[in-house]
XYZ file of C-alpha atoms in Angstrom:
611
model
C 0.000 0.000 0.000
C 2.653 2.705 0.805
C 4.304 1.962 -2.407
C 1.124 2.579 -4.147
C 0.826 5.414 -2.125
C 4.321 7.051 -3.247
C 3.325 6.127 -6.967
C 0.611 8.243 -6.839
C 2.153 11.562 -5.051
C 4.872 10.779 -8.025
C 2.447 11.251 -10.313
C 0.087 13.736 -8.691
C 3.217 15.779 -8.035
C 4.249 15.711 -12.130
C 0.878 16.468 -13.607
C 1.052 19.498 -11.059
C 3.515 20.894 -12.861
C 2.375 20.855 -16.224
C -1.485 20.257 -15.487
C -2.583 23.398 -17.684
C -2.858 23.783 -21.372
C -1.711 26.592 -22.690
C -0.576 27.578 -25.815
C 2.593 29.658 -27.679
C 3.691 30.804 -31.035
C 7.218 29.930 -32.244
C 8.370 32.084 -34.782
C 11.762 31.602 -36.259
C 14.372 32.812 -39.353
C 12.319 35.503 -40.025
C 15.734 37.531 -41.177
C 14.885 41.293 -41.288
C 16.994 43.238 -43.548
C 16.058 40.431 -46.767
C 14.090 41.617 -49.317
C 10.476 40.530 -47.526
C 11.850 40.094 -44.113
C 10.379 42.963 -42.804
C 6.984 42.773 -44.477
C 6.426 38.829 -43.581
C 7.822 39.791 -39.876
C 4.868 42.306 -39.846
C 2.044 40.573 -40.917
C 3.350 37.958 -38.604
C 2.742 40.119 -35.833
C -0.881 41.137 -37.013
C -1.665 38.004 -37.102
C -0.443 36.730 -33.727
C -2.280 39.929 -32.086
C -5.647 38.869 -33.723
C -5.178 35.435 -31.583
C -7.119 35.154 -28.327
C -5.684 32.151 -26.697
C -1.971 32.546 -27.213
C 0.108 33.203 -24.048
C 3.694 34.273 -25.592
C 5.885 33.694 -28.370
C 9.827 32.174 -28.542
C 11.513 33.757 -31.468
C 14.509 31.581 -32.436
C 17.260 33.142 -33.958
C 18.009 34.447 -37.407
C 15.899 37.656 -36.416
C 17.942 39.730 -39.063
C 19.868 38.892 -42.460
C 23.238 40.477 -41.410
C 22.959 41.319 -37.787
C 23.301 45.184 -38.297
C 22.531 47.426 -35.731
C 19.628 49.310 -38.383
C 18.456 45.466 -38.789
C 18.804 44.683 -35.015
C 16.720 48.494 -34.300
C 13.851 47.949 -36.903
C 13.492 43.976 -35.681
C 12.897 45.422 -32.056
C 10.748 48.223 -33.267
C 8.040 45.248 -34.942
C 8.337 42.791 -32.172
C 7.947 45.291 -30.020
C 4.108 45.600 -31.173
C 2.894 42.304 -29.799
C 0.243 42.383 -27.533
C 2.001 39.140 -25.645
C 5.354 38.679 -23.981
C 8.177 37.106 -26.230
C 11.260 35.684 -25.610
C 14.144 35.569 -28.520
C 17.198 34.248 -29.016
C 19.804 34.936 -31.959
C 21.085 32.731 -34.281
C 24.170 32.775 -37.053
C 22.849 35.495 -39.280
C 22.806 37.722 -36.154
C 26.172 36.838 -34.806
C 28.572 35.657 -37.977
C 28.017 39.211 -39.182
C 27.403 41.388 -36.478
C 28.917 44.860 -36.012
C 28.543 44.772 -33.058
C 29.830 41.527 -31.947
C 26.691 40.554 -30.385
C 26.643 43.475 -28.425
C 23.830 45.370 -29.929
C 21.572 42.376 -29.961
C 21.563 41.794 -26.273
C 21.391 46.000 -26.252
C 18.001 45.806 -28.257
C 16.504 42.823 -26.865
C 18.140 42.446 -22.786
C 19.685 39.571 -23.563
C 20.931 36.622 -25.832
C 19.870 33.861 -23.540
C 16.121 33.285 -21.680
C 14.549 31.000 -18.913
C 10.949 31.534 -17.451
C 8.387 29.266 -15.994
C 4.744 28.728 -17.211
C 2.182 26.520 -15.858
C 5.020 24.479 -14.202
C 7.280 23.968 -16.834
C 10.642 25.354 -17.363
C 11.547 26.828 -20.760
C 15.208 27.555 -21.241
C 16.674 29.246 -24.885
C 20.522 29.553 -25.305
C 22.150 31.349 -27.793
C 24.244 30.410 -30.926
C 27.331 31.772 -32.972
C 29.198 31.315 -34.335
C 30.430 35.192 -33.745
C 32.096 37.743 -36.351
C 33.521 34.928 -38.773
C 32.183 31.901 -40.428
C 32.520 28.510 -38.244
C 30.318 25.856 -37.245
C 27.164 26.512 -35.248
C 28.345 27.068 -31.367
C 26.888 27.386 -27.922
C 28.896 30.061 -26.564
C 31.230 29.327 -23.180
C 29.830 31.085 -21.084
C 25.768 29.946 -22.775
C 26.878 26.572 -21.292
C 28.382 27.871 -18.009
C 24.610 29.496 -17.935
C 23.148 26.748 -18.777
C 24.842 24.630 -16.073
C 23.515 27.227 -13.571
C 19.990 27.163 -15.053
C 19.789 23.524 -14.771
C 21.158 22.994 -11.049
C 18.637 25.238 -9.982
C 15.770 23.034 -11.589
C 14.021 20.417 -9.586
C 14.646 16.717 -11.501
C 11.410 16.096 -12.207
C 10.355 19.754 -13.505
C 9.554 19.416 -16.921
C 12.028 21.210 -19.395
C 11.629 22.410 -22.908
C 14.726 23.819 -24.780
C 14.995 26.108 -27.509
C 18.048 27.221 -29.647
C 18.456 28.610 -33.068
C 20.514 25.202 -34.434
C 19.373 21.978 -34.416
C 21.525 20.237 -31.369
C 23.670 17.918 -34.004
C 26.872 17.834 -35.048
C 25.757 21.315 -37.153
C 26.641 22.849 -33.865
C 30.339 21.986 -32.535
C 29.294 21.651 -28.956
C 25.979 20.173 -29.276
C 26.906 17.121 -26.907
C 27.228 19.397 -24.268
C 23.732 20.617 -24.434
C 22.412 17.131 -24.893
C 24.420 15.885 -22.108
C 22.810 17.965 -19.962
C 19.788 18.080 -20.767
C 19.111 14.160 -20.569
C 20.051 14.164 -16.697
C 16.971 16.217 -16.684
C 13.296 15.937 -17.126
C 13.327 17.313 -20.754
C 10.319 17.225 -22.966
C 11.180 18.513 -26.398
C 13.704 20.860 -27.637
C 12.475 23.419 -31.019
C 14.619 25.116 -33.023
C 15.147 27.109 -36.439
C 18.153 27.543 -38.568
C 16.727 24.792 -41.682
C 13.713 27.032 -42.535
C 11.703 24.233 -43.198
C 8.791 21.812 -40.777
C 11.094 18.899 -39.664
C 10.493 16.310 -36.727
C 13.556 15.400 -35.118
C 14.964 13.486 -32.320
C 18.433 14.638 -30.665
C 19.852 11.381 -28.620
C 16.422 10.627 -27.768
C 15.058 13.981 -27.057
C 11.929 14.843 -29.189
C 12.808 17.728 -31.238
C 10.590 20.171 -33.602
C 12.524 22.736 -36.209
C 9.995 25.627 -37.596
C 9.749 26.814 -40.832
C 10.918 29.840 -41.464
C 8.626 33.226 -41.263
C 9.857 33.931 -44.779
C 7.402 33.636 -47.852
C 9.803 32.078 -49.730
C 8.255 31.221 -53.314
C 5.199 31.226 -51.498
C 2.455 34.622 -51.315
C 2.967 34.825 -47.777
C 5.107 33.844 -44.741
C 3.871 31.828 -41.177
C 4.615 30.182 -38.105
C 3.664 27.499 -35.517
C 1.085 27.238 -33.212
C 2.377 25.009 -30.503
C -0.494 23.598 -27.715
C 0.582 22.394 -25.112
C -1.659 19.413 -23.045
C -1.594 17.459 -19.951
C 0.309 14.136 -22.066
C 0.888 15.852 -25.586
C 2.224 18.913 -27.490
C 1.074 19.562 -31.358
C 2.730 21.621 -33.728
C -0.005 23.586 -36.155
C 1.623 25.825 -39.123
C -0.556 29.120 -38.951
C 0.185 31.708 -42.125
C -1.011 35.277 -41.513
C -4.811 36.174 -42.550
C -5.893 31.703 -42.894
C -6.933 29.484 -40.764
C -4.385 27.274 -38.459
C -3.333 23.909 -40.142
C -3.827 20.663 -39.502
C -1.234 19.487 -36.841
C 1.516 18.460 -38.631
C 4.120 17.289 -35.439
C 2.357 15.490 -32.023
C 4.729 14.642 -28.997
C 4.072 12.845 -26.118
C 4.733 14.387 -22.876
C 5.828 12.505 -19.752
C 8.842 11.313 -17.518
C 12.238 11.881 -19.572
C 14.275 8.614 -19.627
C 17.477 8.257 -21.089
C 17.500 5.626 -23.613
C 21.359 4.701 -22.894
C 22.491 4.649 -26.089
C 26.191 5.214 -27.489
C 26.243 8.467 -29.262
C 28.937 9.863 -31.842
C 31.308 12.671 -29.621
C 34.212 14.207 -30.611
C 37.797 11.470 -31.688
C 40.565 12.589 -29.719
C 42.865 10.045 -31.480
C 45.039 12.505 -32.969
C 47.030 12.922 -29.974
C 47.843 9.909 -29.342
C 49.275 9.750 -33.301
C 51.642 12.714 -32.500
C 52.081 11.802 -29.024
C 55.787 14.248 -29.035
C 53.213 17.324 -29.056
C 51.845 18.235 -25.371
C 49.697 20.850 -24.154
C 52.357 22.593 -21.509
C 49.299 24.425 -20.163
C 45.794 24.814 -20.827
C 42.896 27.657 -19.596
C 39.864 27.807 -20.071
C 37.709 30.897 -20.144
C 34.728 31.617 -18.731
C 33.340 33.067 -22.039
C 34.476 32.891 -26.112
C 38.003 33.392 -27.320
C 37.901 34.434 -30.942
C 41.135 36.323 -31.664
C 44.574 35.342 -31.471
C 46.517 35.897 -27.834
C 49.625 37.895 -27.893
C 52.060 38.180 -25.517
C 54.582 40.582 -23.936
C 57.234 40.148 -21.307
C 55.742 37.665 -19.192
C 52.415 37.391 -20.350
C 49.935 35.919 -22.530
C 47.246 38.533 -22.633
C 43.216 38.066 -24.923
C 39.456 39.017 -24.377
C 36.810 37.162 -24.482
C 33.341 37.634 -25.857
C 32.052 38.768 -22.348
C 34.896 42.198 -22.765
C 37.483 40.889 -20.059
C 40.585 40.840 -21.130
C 42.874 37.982 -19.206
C 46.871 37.864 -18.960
C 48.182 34.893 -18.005
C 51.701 33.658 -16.956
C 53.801 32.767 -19.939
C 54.979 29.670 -18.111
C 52.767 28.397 -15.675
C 49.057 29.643 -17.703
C 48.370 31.354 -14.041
C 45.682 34.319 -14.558
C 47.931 37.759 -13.816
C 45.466 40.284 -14.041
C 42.229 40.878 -15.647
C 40.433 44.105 -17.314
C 36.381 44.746 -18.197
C 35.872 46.391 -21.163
C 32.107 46.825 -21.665
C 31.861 44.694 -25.006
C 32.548 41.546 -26.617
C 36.519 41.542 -28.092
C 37.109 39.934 -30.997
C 40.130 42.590 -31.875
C 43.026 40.785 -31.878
C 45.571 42.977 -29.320
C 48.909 44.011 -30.113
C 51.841 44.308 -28.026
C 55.096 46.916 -28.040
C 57.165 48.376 -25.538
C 55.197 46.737 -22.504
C 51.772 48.245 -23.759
C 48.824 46.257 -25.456
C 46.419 47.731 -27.380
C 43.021 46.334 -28.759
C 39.724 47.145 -30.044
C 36.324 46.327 -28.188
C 32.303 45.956 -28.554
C 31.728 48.839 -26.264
C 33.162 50.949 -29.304
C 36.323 51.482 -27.660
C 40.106 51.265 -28.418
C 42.021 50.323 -25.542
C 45.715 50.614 -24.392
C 47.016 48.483 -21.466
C 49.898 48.064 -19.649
C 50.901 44.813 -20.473
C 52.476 43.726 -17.365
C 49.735 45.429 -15.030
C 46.820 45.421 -16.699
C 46.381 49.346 -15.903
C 44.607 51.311 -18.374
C 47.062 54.175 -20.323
C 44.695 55.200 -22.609
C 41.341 54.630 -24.277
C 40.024 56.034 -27.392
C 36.014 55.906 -27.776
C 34.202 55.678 -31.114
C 30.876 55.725 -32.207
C 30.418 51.739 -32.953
C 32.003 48.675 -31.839
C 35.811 48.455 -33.148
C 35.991 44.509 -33.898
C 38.937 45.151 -36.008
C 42.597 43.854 -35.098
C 45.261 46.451 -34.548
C 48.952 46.668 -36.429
C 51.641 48.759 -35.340
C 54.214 50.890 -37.806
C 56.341 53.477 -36.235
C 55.190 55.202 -33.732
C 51.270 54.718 -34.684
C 48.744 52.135 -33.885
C 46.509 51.170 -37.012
C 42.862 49.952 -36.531
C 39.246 50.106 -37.997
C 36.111 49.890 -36.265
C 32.056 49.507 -37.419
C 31.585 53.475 -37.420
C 32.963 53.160 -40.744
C 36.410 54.316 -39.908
C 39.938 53.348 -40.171
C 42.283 55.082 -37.742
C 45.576 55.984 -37.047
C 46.600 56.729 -33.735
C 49.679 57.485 -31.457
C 50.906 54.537 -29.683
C 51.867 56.769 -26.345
C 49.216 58.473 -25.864
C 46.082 57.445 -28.267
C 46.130 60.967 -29.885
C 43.917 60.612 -33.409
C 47.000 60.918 -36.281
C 44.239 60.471 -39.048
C 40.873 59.080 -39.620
C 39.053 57.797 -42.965
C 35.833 57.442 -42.421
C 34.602 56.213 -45.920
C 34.087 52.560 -45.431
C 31.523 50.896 -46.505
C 30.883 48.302 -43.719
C 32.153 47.095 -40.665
C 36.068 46.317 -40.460
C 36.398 42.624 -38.783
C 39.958 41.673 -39.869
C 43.667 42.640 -39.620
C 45.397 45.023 -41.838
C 48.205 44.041 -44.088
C 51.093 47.199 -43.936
C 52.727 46.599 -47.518
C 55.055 49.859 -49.011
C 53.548 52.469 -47.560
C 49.918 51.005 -47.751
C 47.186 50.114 -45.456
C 45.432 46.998 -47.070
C 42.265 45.703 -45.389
C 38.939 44.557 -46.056
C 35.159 45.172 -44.636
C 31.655 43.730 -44.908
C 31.111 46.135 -47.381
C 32.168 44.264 -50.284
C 35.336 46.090 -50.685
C 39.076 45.983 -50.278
C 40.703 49.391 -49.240
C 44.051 50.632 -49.683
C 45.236 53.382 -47.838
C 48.535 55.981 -47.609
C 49.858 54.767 -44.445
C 51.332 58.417 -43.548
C 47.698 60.905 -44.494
C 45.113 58.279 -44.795
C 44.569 58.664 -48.180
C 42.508 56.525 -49.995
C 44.876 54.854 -52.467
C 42.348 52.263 -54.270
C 39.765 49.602 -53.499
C 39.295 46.536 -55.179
C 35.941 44.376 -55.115
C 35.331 40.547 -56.343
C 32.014 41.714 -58.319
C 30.216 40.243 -56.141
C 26.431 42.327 -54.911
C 26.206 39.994 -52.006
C 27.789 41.530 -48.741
C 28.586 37.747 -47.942
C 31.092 37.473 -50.104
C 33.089 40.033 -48.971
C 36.899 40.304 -48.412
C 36.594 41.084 -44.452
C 37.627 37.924 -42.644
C 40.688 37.885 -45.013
C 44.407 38.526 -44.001
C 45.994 39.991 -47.561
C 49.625 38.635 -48.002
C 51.485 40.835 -50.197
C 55.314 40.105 -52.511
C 57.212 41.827 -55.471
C 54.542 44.757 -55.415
C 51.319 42.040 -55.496
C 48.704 41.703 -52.651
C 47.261 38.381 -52.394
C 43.381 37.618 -50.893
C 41.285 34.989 -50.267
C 37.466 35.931 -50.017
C 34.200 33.494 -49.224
C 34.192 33.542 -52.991
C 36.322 30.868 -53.180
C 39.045 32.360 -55.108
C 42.691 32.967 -54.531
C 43.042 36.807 -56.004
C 46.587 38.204 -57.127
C 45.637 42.344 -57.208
C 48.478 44.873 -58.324
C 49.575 46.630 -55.145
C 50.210 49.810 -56.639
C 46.728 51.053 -58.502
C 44.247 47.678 -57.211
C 44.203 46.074 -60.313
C 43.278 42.580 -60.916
C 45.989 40.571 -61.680
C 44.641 37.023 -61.723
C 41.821 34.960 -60.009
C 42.478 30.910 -59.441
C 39.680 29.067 -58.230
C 40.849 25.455 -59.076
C 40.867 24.707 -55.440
C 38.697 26.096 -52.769
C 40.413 28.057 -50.519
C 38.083 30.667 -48.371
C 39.705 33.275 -46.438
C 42.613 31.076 -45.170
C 45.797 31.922 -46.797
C 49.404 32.288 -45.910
C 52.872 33.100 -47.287
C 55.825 31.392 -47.369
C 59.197 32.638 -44.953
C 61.545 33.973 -48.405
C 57.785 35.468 -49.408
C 57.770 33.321 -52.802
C 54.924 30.896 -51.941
C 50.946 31.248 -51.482
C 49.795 28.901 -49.281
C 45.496 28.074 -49.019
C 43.654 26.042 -46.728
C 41.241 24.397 -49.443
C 37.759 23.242 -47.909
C 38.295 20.141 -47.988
C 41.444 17.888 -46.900
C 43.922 20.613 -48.596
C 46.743 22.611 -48.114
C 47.905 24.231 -51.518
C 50.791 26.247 -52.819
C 50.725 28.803 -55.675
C 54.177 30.308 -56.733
C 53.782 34.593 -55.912
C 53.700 36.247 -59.275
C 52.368 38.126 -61.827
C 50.896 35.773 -64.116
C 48.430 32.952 -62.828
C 50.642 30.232 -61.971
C 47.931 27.531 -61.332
C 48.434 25.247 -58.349
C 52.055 24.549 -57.639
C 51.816 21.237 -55.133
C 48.570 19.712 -53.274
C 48.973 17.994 -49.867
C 46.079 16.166 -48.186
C 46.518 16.946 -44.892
C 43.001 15.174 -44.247
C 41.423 17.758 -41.995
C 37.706 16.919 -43.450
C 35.055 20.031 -44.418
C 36.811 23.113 -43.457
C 35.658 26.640 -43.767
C 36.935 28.939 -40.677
C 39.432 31.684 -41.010
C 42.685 30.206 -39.540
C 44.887 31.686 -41.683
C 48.316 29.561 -42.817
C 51.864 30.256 -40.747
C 55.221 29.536 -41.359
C 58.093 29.631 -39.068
C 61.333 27.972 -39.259
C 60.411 25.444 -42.296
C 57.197 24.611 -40.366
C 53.619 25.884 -41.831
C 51.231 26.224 -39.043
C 47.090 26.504 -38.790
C 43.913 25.159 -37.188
C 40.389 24.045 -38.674
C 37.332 23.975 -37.036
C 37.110 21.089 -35.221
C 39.615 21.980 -32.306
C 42.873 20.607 -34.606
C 45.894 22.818 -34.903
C 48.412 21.243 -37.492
C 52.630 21.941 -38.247
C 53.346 20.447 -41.858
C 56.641 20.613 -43.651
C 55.988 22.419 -46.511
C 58.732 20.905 -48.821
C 58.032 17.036 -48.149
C 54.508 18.147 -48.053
C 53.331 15.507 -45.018
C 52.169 16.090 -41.392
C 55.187 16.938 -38.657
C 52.468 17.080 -36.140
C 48.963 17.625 -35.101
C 46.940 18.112 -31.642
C 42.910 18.438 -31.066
C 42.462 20.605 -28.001
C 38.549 20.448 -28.176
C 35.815 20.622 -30.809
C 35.812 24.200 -31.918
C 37.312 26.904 -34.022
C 41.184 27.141 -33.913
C 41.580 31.005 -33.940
C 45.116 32.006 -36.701
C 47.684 30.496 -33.955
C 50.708 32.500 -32.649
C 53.738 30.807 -33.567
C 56.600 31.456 -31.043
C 59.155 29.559 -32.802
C 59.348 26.499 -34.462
C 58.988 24.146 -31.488
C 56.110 26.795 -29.470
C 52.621 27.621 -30.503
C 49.952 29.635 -28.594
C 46.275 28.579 -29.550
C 42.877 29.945 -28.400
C 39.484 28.166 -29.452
C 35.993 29.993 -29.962
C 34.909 27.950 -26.649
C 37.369 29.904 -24.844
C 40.383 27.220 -24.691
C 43.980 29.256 -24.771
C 46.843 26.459 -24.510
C 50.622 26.875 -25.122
C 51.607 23.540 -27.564
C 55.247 22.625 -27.700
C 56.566 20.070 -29.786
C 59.165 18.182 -28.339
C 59.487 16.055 -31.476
């Protein structure tokens, strides 16, 4: 009798926490700033507003088509006329391109992440990146530290439903840490966006639905999902502005989560044991994204994170030295000289450190976020920002030298300095060349292409004997005279993206291709075709890591956590080393023997080879 007894408080005490039906509208890709995003996004709106028996909406990712701040503004300025609460999360079209860095999403909308109860169930929405640069699909470090938090605080048997902007696959880098998780607790369903299209899936045994996107398409008109919730079942109706709901088209079961026990697919860490003469000498890991490349100076090893602290940590030992806030996501690569560092940040400022305290010398503020990585010639500091403008400024004391303020676009990358030049690129389809001493615009080159996708901002220009050398998303390696921004030559027999590199004596081109491939184009005038191919045997590859050589060693990561040293004359593997699942940033190379990584989940190790 008792144990009847305890079966039925069980049970008594489960339906009490989801005993109400209720229902929601999930709304996702509806990508404001494409050519009927804004018009579907309203109607959308409208039509949610006419409903009587809707109690809020989840909005999952892809709210804009480039993550602009104008996008981000007018997005906020429509949601904001529903007559219900909503809850949103951003996906890769607001992050990858952002101007921001992320910043002006969680600006406009309070924040990238959500959890709130209703009628006894817990709904929890994470956010997704990848940030600035193309990559896989990623929750952000400190999403999962969140997450972690979230779910500690949640009784066992509360009922959970998830909700992220990627399916939780391999399509995200990470996604066995959210399904890890998540099974230890009473999760009911996860939804999601990202594939535009109705799809009924199943995650490691959690019941997943993906929406359809709240673009027309070829279609008259856009829609969305009506999802009711019941006391044993949730159905999934598609509802398109101004007609009457569908059919259900998607029917869960609600109940008790049990892990099925299976043996799921994670992450091979084989490679290590392969190259067993390469050791991690230390390893931290930060409480939020790392996507730029660490520098150091004197004793330190000194990077942001996607949170705005910037961490130094002891060359030898990995020990955190000192911290600094910033008040924006860094993705600026810093620069050291002469004991000072100097970087760019989300909160639209340009920073100057001392490199050994931490203390701040100087700070330059600007009217957007400066995501762009800083070079140093003389006694000036070179950097562009998303206000448009590419600065010069006095190392000592942050004093504006020159400004242009003419670009079209947001600056993400680092600028080549090349005979008196200032070569960089933008999400404005362009390539700029500037006078390095007045700010002059010299040229500017574009690939032709109208799509802002395409354009040459992630790259890293090489430049020899008066030619500067680019890779864009277009899939082309581009040879463009230096002098006037002529094109010289485009090669796309392989397909190398934004990865590129050049050789010590200058004479080589080397691409990371996007699949398997390292390749090597001679540096000259004329197209030379593809000098050597070496299948290195890295997989699908597509982030910017770009290609480094140092004492006869060519060094560079992929996006699966995999930073590799081949020899570039016997063309074959000297070593390779998988630190975790997710984007290798460009790597510092110390010296032959020495690297110093960082991933996008926040991961900064110091590799030596000892081979």
């Amino acid at each position: 009798m008792k144990n009847y007894l305890l079966i039925f408080l069980f049970i008594l005490s489960f339906k009490s926490l989801n005993a109400q039906s209720f229902k929601y509208a999930f709304v996702t890709d509806t990508h404001v700033g494409s050519s009927t995003g804004e018009e579907d996004l309203r109607r959308t709106v409208a039509d949610i507003n006419e409903l009587k028996d809707i109690d809020f909406v989840i909005v999952t990712g892809d709210i804009t088509e480039m993550g602009t701040n104008n996008e981000l503004k007018l997005a906020k300025e429509i949601l904001s006329g529903l007559n219900i609460t909503y809850y949103i999360i951003p996906g890769n079209h607001d992050t990858g391109w952002s101007e921001s860095g992320g910043v002006r999403f969680t600006e406009e909308f309070g924040n990238d992440k959500f959890t709130f109860d209703h009628n006894g169930y817990r709904f929890i929405g994470c956010a997704s990146g990848p940030y600035v640069r193309m990559s896989d699909g990623h929750i952000p470090r400190d999403a999962t530290v969140w997450l972690d938090s979230v779910l500690k605080a949640t009784p066992k048997n509360m009922p959970i439903i998830f909700a992220n902007h990627y399916p939780l696959d391999n399509s995200l880098d990470n996604w066995y840490e959210a399904t890890d998780k998540l099974k230890k607790y009473n999760v009911q369903y996860a939804i999601c966006g990202h594939g535009h299209n109705n799809h009924a899936l199943n995650f490691e045994g959690i019941e997943a639905t993906m929406g359809r996107s709240n673009l027309r398409a070829k279609d008259s008109i856009g829609g969305y999902n009506i999802v009711s919730m019941t006391t044993d079942s949730v159905f999934f109706q598609t509802k398109k502005p101004k007609q009457a709901i569908a059919p259900v088209w998607r029917k869960i079961a609600l109940g008790r989560f049990s892990d099925n026990m299976k043996t799921y697919s994670r992450p091979d860490f084989a490679i290590n044991n392969k190259y067993g003469d390469t050791k991690e000498l230390w390893t931290y890991h930060s409480n939020a994204n790392v996507v730029n490349t660490p520098t150091y100076s004197a004793n330190n090893v000194i990077f942001g994170n996607s949170l705005g602290l910037v961490e130094a940590l002891n060359k030898k030992t990995g020990k955190k030295v000192w911290t600094f806030n910033t008040g924006g996501a860094i993705y600026s690569s810093p620069v050291a000289i002469n004991n000072l560092v100097i970087f760019g940040s989300g909160d639209g400022t340009i920073y100057c450190l001392n490199a050994k305290t931490g203390k701040k010398v100087w700070k330059k503020e600007t009217k957007n976020a400066v995501l762009g990585s800083p070079v140093i010639s003389g006694k000036n500091v070179f950097i562009g920002g998303s206000d448009n403008t590419f600065r010069a400024l006095n190392i000592k004391t942050g004093r504006e030298v020159w400004a242009f303020n003419n670009v079209e676009g947001s600056i993400v990358g680092k600028p080549l300095i090349y005979q008196g030049k200032l070569i960089f690129g933008s999400w404005g389809r362009y390539l700029y060349s500037l006078d390095i001493n007045t700010g002059n615009l010299l040229w500017k080159w574009n690939n032709g292409q109208a799509n802002r996708m395409f354009s040459p901002a992630m790259v890293t220009p090489v430049a020899f004997n008066g030619i500067v050398y680019i890779a864009a998303p277009d899939r082309y390696l581009t040879a463009i005279d230096a002098n006037n921004g002529q094109t010289l030559w485009r090669n796309n027999e392989a397909t190398v993206r934004e990865s590129i590199g050049l050789s010590t004596d200058s004479t080589i081109v080397y691409g990371k291709t996007m699949q398997d491939e390292i390749v090597a184009y001679k540096a000259q005038s004329k197209n030379p075709g593809i000098l050597w191919r070496y299948n290195v045997g890295f997989g699908y590859e597509h982030v910017p890591s770009m290609l480094i050589e140092k004492d006869g060693t060519v060094f560079f990561g992929t996006k699966n956590g995999v930073v590799y040293a081949i020899d570039p004359k016997k063309q074959s593997t000297t070593w390779a080393h998988k630190i975790d699942n997710s984007m290798i940033n460009t790597v510092n190379v110390v010296d032959g023997k020495n690297v110093i990584v960082s991933t996008m989940d926040g991961k900064v190790v110091w590799l030596k080879s000892f081979k």
